[in-house]
Coordinates of C-alpha atoms in Angstrom, one line a residue:
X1 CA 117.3 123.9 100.0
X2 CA 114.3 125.3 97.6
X3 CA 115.1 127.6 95.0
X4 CA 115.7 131.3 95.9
X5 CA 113.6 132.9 93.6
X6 CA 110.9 130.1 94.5
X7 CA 111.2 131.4 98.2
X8 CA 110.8 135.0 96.9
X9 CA 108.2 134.1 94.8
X10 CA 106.1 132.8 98.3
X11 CA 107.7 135.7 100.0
X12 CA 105.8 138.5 97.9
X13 CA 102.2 135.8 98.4
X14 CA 102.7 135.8 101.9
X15 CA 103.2 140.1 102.0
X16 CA 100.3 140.0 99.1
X17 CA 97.7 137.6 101.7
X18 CA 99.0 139.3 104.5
X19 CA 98.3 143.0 103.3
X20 CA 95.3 142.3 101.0
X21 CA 93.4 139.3 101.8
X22 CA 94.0 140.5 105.4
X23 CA 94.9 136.6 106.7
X24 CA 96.1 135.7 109.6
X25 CA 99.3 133.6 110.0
X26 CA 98.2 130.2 110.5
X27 CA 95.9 130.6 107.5
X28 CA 98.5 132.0 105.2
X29 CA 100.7 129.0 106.0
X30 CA 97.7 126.6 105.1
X31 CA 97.6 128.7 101.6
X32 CA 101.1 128.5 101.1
X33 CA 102.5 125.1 103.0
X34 CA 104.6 126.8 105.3
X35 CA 104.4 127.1 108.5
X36 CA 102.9 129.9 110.8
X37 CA 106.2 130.7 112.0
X38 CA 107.8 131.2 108.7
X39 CA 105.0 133.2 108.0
X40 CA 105.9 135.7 110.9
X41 CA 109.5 135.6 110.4
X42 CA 109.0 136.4 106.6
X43 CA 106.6 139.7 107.9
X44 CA 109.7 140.6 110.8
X45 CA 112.4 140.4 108.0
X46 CA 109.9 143.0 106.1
X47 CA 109.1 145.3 109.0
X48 CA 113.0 145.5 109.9
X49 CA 113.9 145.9 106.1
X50 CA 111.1 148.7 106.6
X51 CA 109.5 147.3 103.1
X52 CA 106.0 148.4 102.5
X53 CA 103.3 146.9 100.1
X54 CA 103.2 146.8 97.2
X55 CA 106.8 146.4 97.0
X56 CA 108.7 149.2 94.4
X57 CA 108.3 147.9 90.7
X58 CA 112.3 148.0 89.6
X59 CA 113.1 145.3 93.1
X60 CA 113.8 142.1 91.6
X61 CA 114.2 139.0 93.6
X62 CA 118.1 139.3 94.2
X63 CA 117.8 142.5 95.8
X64 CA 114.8 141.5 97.8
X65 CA 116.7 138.7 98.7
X66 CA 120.1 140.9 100.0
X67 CA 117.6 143.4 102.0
X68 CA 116.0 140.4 103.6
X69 CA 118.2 137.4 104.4
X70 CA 122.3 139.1 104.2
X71 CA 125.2 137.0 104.4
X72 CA 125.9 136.8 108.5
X73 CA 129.7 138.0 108.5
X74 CA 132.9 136.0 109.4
X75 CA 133.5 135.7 112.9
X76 CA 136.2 133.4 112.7
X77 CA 138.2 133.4 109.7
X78 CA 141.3 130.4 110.5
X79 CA 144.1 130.8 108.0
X80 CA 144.7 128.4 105.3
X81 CA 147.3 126.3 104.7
X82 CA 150.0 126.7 102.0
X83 CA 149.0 123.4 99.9
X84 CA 152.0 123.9 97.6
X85 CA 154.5 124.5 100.1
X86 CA 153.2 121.3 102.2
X87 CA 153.2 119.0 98.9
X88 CA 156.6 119.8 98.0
X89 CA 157.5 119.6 101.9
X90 CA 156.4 115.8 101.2
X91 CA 158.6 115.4 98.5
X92 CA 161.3 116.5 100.2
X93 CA 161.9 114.8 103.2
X94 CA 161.3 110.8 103.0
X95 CA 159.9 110.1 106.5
X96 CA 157.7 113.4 107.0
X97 CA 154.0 112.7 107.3
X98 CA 150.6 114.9 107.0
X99 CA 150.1 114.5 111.1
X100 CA 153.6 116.5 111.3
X101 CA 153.2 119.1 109.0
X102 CA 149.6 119.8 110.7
X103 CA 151.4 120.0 114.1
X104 CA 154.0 122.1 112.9
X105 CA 150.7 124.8 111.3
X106 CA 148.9 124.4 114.3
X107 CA 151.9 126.0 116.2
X108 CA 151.9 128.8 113.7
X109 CA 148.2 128.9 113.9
X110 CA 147.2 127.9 117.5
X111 CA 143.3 128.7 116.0
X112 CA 143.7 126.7 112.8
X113 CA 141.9 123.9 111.6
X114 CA 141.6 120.2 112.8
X115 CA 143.7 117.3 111.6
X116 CA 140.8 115.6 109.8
X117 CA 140.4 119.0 108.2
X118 CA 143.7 118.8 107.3
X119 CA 143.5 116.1 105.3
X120 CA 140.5 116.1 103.9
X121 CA 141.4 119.7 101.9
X122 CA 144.9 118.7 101.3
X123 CA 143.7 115.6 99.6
X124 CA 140.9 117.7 97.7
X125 CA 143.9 120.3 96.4
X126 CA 145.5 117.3 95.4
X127 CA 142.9 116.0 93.3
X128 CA 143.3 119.2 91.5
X129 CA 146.5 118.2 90.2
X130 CA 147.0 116.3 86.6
X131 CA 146.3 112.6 87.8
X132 CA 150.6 111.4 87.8
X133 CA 151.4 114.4 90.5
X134 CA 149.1 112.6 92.9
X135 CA 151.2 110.0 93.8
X136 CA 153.8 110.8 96.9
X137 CA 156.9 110.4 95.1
X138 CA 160.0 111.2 97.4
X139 CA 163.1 113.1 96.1
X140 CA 166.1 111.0 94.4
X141 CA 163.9 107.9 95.4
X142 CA 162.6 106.3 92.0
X143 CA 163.7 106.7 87.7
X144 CA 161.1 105.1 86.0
X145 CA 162.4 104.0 82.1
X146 CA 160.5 102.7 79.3
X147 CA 160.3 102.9 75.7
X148 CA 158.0 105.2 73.5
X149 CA 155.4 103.0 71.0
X150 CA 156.4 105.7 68.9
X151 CA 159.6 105.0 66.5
X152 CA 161.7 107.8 64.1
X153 CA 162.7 107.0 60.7
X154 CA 166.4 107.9 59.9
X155 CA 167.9 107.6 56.3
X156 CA 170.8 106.0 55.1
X157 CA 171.9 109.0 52.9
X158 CA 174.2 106.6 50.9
X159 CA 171.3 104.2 50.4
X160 CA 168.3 105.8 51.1
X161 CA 167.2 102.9 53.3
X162 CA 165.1 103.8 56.4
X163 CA 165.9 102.6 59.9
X164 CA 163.2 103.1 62.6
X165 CA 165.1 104.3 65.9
X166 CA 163.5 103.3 69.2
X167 CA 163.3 105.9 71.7
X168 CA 164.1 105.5 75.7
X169 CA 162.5 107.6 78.6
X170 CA 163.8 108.1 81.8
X171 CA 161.7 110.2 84.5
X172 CA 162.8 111.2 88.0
X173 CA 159.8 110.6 90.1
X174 CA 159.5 113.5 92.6
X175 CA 160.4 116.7 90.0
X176 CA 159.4 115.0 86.5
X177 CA 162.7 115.9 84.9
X178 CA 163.3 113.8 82.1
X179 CA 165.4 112.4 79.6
X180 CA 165.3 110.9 76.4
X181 CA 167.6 109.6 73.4
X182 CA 167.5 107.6 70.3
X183 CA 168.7 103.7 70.0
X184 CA 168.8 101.3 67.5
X185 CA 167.2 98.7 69.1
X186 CA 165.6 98.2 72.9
X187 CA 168.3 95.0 73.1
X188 CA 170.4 94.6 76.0
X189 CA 173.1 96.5 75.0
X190 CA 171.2 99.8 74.3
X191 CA 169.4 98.9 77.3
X192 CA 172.5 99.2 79.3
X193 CA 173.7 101.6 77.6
X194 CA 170.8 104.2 77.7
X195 CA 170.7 103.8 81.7
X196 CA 174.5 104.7 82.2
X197 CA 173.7 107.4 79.8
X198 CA 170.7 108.3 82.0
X199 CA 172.8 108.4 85.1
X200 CA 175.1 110.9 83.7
X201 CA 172.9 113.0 82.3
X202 CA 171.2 113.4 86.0
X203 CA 174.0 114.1 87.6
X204 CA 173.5 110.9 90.2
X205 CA 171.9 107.8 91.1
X206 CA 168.2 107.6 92.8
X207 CA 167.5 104.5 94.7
X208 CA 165.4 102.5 92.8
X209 CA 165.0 101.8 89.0
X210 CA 161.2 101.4 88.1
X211 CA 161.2 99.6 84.1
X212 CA 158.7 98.2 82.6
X213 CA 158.7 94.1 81.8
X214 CA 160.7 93.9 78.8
X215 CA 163.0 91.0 78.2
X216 CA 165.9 93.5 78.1
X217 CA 165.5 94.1 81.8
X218 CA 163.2 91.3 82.9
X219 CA 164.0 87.6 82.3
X220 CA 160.5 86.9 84.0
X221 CA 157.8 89.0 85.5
X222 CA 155.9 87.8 88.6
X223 CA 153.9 90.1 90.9
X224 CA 156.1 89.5 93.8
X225 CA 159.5 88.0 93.0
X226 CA 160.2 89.0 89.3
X227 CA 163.4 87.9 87.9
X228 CA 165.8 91.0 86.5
X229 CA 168.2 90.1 83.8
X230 CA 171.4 89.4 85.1
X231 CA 172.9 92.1 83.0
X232 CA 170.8 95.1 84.3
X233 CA 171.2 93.2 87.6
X234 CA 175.0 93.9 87.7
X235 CA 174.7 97.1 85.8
X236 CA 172.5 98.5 89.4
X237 CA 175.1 96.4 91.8
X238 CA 177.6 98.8 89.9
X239 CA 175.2 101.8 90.4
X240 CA 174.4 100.6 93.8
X241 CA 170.8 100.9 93.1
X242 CA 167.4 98.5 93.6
X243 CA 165.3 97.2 90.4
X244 CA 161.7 97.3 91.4
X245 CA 159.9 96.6 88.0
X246 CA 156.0 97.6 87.5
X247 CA 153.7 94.6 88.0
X248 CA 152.0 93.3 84.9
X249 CA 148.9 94.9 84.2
X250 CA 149.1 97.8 86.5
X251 CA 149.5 100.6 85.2
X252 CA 149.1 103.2 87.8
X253 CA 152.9 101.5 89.1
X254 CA 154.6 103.1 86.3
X255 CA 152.0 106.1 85.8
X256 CA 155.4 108.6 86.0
X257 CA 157.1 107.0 82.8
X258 CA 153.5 106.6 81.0
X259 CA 152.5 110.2 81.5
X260 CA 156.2 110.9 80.4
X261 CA 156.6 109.0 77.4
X262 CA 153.2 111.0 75.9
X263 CA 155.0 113.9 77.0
X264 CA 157.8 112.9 74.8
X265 CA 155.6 111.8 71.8
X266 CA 154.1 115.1 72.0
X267 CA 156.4 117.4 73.3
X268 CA 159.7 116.0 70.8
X269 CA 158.4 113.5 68.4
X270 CA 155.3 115.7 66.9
X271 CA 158.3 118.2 66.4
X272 CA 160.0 115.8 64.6
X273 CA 157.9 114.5 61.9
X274 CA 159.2 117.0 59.5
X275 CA 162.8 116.4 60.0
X276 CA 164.7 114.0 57.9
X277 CA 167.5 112.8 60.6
X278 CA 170.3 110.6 58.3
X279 CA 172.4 109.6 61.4
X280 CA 171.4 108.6 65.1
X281 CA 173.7 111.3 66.4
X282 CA 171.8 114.1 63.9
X283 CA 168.7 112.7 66.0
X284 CA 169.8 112.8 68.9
X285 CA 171.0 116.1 69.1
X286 CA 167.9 117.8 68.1
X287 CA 166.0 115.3 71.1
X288 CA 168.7 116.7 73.3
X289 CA 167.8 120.3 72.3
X290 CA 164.3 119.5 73.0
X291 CA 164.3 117.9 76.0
X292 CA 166.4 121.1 77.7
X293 CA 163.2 123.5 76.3
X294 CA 160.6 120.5 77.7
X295 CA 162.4 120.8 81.0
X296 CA 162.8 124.5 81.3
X297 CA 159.0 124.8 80.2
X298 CA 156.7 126.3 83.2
X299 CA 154.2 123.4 84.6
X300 CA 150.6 125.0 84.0
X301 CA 149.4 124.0 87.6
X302 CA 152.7 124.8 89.7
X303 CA 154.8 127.1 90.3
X304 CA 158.1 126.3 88.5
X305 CA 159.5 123.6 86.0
X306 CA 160.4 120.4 85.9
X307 CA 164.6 121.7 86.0
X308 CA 163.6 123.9 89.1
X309 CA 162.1 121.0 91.0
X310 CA 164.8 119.3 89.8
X311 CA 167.4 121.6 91.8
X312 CA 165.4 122.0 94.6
X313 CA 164.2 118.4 94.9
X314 CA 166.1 115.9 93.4
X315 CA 169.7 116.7 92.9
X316 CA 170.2 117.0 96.7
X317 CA 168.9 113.6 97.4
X318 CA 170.3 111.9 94.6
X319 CA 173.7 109.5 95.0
X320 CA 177.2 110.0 93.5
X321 CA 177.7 109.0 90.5
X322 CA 180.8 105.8 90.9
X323 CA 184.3 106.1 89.6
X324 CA 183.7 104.8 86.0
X325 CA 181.1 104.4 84.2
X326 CA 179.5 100.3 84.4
X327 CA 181.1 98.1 81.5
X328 CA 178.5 96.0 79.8
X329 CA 178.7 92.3 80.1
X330 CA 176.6 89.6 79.0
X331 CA 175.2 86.9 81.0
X332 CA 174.8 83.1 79.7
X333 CA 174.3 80.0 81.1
X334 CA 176.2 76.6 79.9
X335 CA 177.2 73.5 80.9
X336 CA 181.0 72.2 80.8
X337 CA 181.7 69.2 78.0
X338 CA 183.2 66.2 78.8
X339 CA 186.1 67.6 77.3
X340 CA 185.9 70.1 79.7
X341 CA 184.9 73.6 77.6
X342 CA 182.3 75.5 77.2
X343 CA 181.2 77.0 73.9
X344 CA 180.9 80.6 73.9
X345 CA 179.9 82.5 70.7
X346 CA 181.3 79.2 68.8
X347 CA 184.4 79.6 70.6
X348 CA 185.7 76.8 73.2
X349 CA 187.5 78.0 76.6
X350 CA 188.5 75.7 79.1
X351 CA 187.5 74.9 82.9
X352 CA 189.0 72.7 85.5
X353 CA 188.3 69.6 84.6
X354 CA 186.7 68.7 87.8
X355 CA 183.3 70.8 86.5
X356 CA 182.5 68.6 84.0
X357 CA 178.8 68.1 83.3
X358 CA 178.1 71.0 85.6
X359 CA 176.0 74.0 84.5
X360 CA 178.0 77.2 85.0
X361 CA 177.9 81.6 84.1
X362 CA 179.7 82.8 81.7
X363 CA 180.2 86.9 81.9
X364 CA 181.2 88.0 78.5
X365 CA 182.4 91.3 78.4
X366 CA 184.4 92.8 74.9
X367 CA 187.6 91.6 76.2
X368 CA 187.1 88.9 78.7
X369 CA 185.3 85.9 78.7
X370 CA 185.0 84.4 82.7
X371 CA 183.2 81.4 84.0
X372 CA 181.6 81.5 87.8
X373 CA 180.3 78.4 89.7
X374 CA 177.7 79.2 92.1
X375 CA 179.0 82.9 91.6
X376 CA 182.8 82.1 92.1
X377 CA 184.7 82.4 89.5
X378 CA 186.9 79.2 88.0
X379 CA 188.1 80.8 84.9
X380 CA 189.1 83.2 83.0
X381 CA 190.0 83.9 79.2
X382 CA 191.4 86.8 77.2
X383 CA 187.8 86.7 74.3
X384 CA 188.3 85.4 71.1
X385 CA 186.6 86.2 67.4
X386 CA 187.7 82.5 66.0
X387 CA 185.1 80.3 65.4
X388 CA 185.8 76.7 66.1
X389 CA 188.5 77.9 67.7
X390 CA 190.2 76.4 71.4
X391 CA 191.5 79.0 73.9
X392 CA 193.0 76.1 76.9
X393 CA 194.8 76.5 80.2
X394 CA 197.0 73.7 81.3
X395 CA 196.1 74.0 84.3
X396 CA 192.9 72.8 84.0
X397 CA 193.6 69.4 82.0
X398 CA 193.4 66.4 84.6
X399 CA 196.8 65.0 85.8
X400 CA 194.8 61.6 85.5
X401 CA 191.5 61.2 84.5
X402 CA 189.7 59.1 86.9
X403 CA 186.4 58.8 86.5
X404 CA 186.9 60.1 82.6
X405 CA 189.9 57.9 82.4
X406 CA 188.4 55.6 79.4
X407 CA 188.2 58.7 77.4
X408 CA 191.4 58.8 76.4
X409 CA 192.8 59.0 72.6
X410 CA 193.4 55.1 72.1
X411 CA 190.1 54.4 73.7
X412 CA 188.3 56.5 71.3
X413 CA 190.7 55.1 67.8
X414 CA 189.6 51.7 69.3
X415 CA 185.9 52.6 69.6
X416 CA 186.1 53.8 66.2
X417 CA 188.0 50.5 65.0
X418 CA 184.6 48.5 65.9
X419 CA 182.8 50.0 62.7
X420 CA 185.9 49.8 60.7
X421 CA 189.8 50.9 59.9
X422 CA 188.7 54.0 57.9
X423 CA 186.7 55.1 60.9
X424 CA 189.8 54.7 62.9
X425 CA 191.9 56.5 60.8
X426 CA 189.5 59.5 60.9
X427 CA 189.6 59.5 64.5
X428 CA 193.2 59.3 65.0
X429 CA 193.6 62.0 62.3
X430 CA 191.4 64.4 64.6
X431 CA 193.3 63.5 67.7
X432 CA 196.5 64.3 65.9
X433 CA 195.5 67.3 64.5
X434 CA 194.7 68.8 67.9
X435 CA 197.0 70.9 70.2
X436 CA 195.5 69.0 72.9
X437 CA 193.8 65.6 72.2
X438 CA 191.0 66.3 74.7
X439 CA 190.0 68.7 72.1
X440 CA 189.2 65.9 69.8
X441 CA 186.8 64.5 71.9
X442 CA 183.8 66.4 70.9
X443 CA 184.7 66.2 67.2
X444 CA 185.0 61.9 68.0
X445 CA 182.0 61.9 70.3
X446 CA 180.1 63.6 67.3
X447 CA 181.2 60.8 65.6
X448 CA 180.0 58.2 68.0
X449 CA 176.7 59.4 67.5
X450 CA 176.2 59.5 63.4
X451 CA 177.1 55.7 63.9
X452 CA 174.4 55.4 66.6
X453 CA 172.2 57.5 63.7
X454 CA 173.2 56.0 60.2
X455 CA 174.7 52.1 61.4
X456 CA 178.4 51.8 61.4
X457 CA 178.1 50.1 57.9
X458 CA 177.5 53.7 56.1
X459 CA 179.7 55.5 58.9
X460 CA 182.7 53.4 57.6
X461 CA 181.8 54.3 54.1
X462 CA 181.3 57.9 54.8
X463 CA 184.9 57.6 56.6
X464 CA 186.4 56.0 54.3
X465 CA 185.2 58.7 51.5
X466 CA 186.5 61.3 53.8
X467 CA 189.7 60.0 53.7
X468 CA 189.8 60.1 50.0
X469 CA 188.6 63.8 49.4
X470 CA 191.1 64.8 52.4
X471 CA 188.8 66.0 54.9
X472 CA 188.3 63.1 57.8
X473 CA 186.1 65.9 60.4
X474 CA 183.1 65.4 61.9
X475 CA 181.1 68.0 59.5
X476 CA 182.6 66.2 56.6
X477 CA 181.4 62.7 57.1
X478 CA 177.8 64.6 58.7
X479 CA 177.4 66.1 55.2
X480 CA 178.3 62.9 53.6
X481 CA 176.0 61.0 55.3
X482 CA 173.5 63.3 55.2
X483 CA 173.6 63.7 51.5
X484 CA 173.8 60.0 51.1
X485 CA 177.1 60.0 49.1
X486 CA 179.0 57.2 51.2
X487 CA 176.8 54.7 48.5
X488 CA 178.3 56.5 45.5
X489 CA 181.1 56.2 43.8
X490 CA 184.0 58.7 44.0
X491 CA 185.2 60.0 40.7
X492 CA 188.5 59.1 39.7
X493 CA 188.9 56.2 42.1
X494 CA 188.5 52.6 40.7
X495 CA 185.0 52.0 41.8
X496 CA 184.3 55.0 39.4
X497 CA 186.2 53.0 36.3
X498 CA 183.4 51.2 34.1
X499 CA 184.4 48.3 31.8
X500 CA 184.8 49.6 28.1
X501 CA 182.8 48.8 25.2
X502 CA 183.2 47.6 22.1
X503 CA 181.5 48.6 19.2
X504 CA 182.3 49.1 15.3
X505 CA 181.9 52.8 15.8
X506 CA 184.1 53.3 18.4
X507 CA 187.3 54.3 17.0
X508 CA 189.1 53.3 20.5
X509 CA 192.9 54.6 21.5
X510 CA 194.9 53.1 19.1
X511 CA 192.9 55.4 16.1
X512 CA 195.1 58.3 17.6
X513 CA 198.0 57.2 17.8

């Protein structure tokens, strides 16, 4: 379209030609590049306006413009849709689309607008939005965690050392309500324990957990089959909710949590940086305190808060909360010695025998320690703190060995008789010394190996020095032999005795007596 005042600008030349140069049509239009019938529906507009020439000094081109070409009034003026009322309608419900919330205005509004309209404008209101509001995030369906970049020094008030606290984020995805606490670390523990934390703190369960790829939730990332820890598996078996973690490198799959955790930095953090917090709790009361004011505080392009979305949005659609709270228990992977334990934490618990050699779980909880096959469980222990310690059901020792049959005690002390009778005696010490003489196999199989390392010619002297400082274990004659001490001497013992000499300045014994 030209310019208006450019128009009015020809429209006062055409009137000017037309009055004073006394043209006809066809010829103004050749002055002017318009055409003759623009010409004569210029001098009708005038005429009807009843305008004569020269037009009054104080007309600018605006009025000229409102006399001459007025805005053609609304015939049909369709009603508009509530763009607020249909977005949180989308929220709400999980299966409602756009095509029945235009039916259902079309019945109110038999006149109203088309479906495409419909659309179209609701996607254009939405764009009007701050970017993480765009996304059609259903009520108590997704809790998207992370961790802030951002850590907060707290004091050791005894010490004056400074710890940096890492800080956890947990967003509901349909109303934005948030929460956030202080940790020590983002390990699994304070993982685990931040999410239970989280759960409580929202009343309820959605039903799907959205984190980020951290090793304290996933064990490996992969756009379509990542791998959760088993930990933070069980912990949502307990919850009876789904992990979907964000794929690597996509940001816009955990927008909620990244819009959330600024929020956080800026909203709790910048209010922080002049506190001096001495104890995690101390912190974490005064994030507590501001995370009620971040979630009462009105949003700036909706009506409401993130609390009163919250009510209205998510705590109907979230699930119960179970019985008790999830216990935290650790997740390893281990295979059974020939002796048939496993080592957990430098502790040894048995299995039946008949797993030996075969890779198995261990769940390790604060009081239990239990070992699953193929996720059925073969064992279980009472946990203990003792290192090198040997926790053994009955139970599971073998009635006969069979195919471990030649690793009996005798075997081993006549294995250990081939590189010499020290060696032997060091053996049969350990198998003595045991509550359970298959618990002497790994120390003898140790053993086995340092001959298979050193030769059976130092072995037997690291043995046999062993024997004489009382202390015939494995991590004895390792130390020995690693030191290279089985080729010296042992003081006190007659290897150690060196002939005397004899020499005018030598008094010798008898001078004392």
């Amino acid at each position: 379209m030209p310019n208006k005042r450019l128009s009015m600008r020809k429209l006062r030349e055409v009137l000017r030609l037309h009055h004073e140069g006394h043209l006809s049509a066809r010829a103004i239009g050749r002055c002017l590049a318009l055409s003759p019938a623009s010409v004569l529906n210029y001098l009708e507009r005038v005429s009807q306006a009843a305008l004569s020439w020269p037009l009054p000094e104080e007309m600018d081109d605006e009025q000229l413009e409102r006399l001459l070409f007025p805005p053609e009034p609304k015939v049909d003026v369709r009603p508009e849709p509530d763009w607020e009322q249909v977005y949180h309608e989308l929220k709400r419900h999980k299966h409602l689309t756009l095509r029945l919330l235009w039916q259902e205005y079309r019945e109110a509004h038999p006149d109203g607008y088309r479906y495409s309209w419909f659309c179209e404008h609701f996607r254009l209101w939405c764009r009007s939005l701050h970017v993480v509001m765009r996304q059609p995030h259903r009520a108590g369906e997704k809790l998207f965690v992370d961790y802030t970049g951002q850590t907060v020094p707290v004091v050791d008030a005894s010490t004056g050392e400074i710890r940096q606290a890492e800080v956890f984020v947990a967003v509901l995805g349909a109303s934005n309500y948030t929460y956030a606490e202080a940790t020590w670390t983002q390990g699994l523990p304070d993982w685990i324990g931040s999410h239970t934390r989280a759960f409580t703190f929202f009343g309820g369960v959605p039903e799907l957990l959205v984190p980020d790829n951290l090793k304290s939730g996933v064990l490996k990332a992969h756009r379509y089959e990542p791998e959760a820890n088993p930990t933070y598996t069980e912990m949502a078996v307990h919850y009876d909710v789904a992990i979907i973690p964000a794929r690597v490198r996509k940001p816009r799959d955990k927008a909620k949590v990244e819009n959330a955790v600024l929020v956080v930095e800026r909203w709790i953090l910048a209010r922080l940086r002049n506190h001096t917090h001495f104890t995690l709790g101390e912190l974490n009361q005064r994030i507590a305190a501001l995370v009620e004011d971040l979630n009462n505080e009105p949003f700036q392009k909706l009506s409401g808060s993130r609390r009163s979305f919250f009510e209205s949005l998510d705590r109907p659609a979230l699930r119960p909360l179970p019985t008790r709270p999830y216990d935290l228990a650790i997740w390893k992977k281990v295979t059974v010695h020939i002796d048939y334990h496993v080592s957990v934490e430098g502790h040894y618990y048995s299995v039946p025998y008949q797993f030996v050699g075969q890779p198995i779980d261990i769940r390790l909880t604060e009081l239990t320690v239990e070992c699953f096959l193929r996720g059925k469980r073969v064992a279980s222990h009472a946990r203990r703190m003792k290192r090198g310690g040997y926790t053994t059901c009955t139970e599971h020792m073998p009635e006969a060995h069979r195919h471990y049959a030649e690793w009996t005690p005798q075997r081993l002390v006549d294995w250990a008789r081939q590189s010499g009778e020290a060696t032997a005696e060091v053996v049969a010490t350990i198998m003595r010394t045991r509550a359970h003489p298959q618990q002497g196999f790994r120390s003898c199989l140790g053993i086995m190996r340092l001959g298979k390392t050193y030769g059976t010619d130092r072995l037997e002297a690291a043995a046999r020095r062993a024997l004489l400082i009382g202390s015939p274990s494995f991590k004895s004659i390792a130390s020995i032999l690693e030191q290279g001490l089985d080729s010296k001497p042992i003081a006190g013992s007659e290897e150690d005795r060196e002939t005397p000499i004899h020499h005018t300045n030598i008094r010798g014994p008898r001078y004392y007596n």
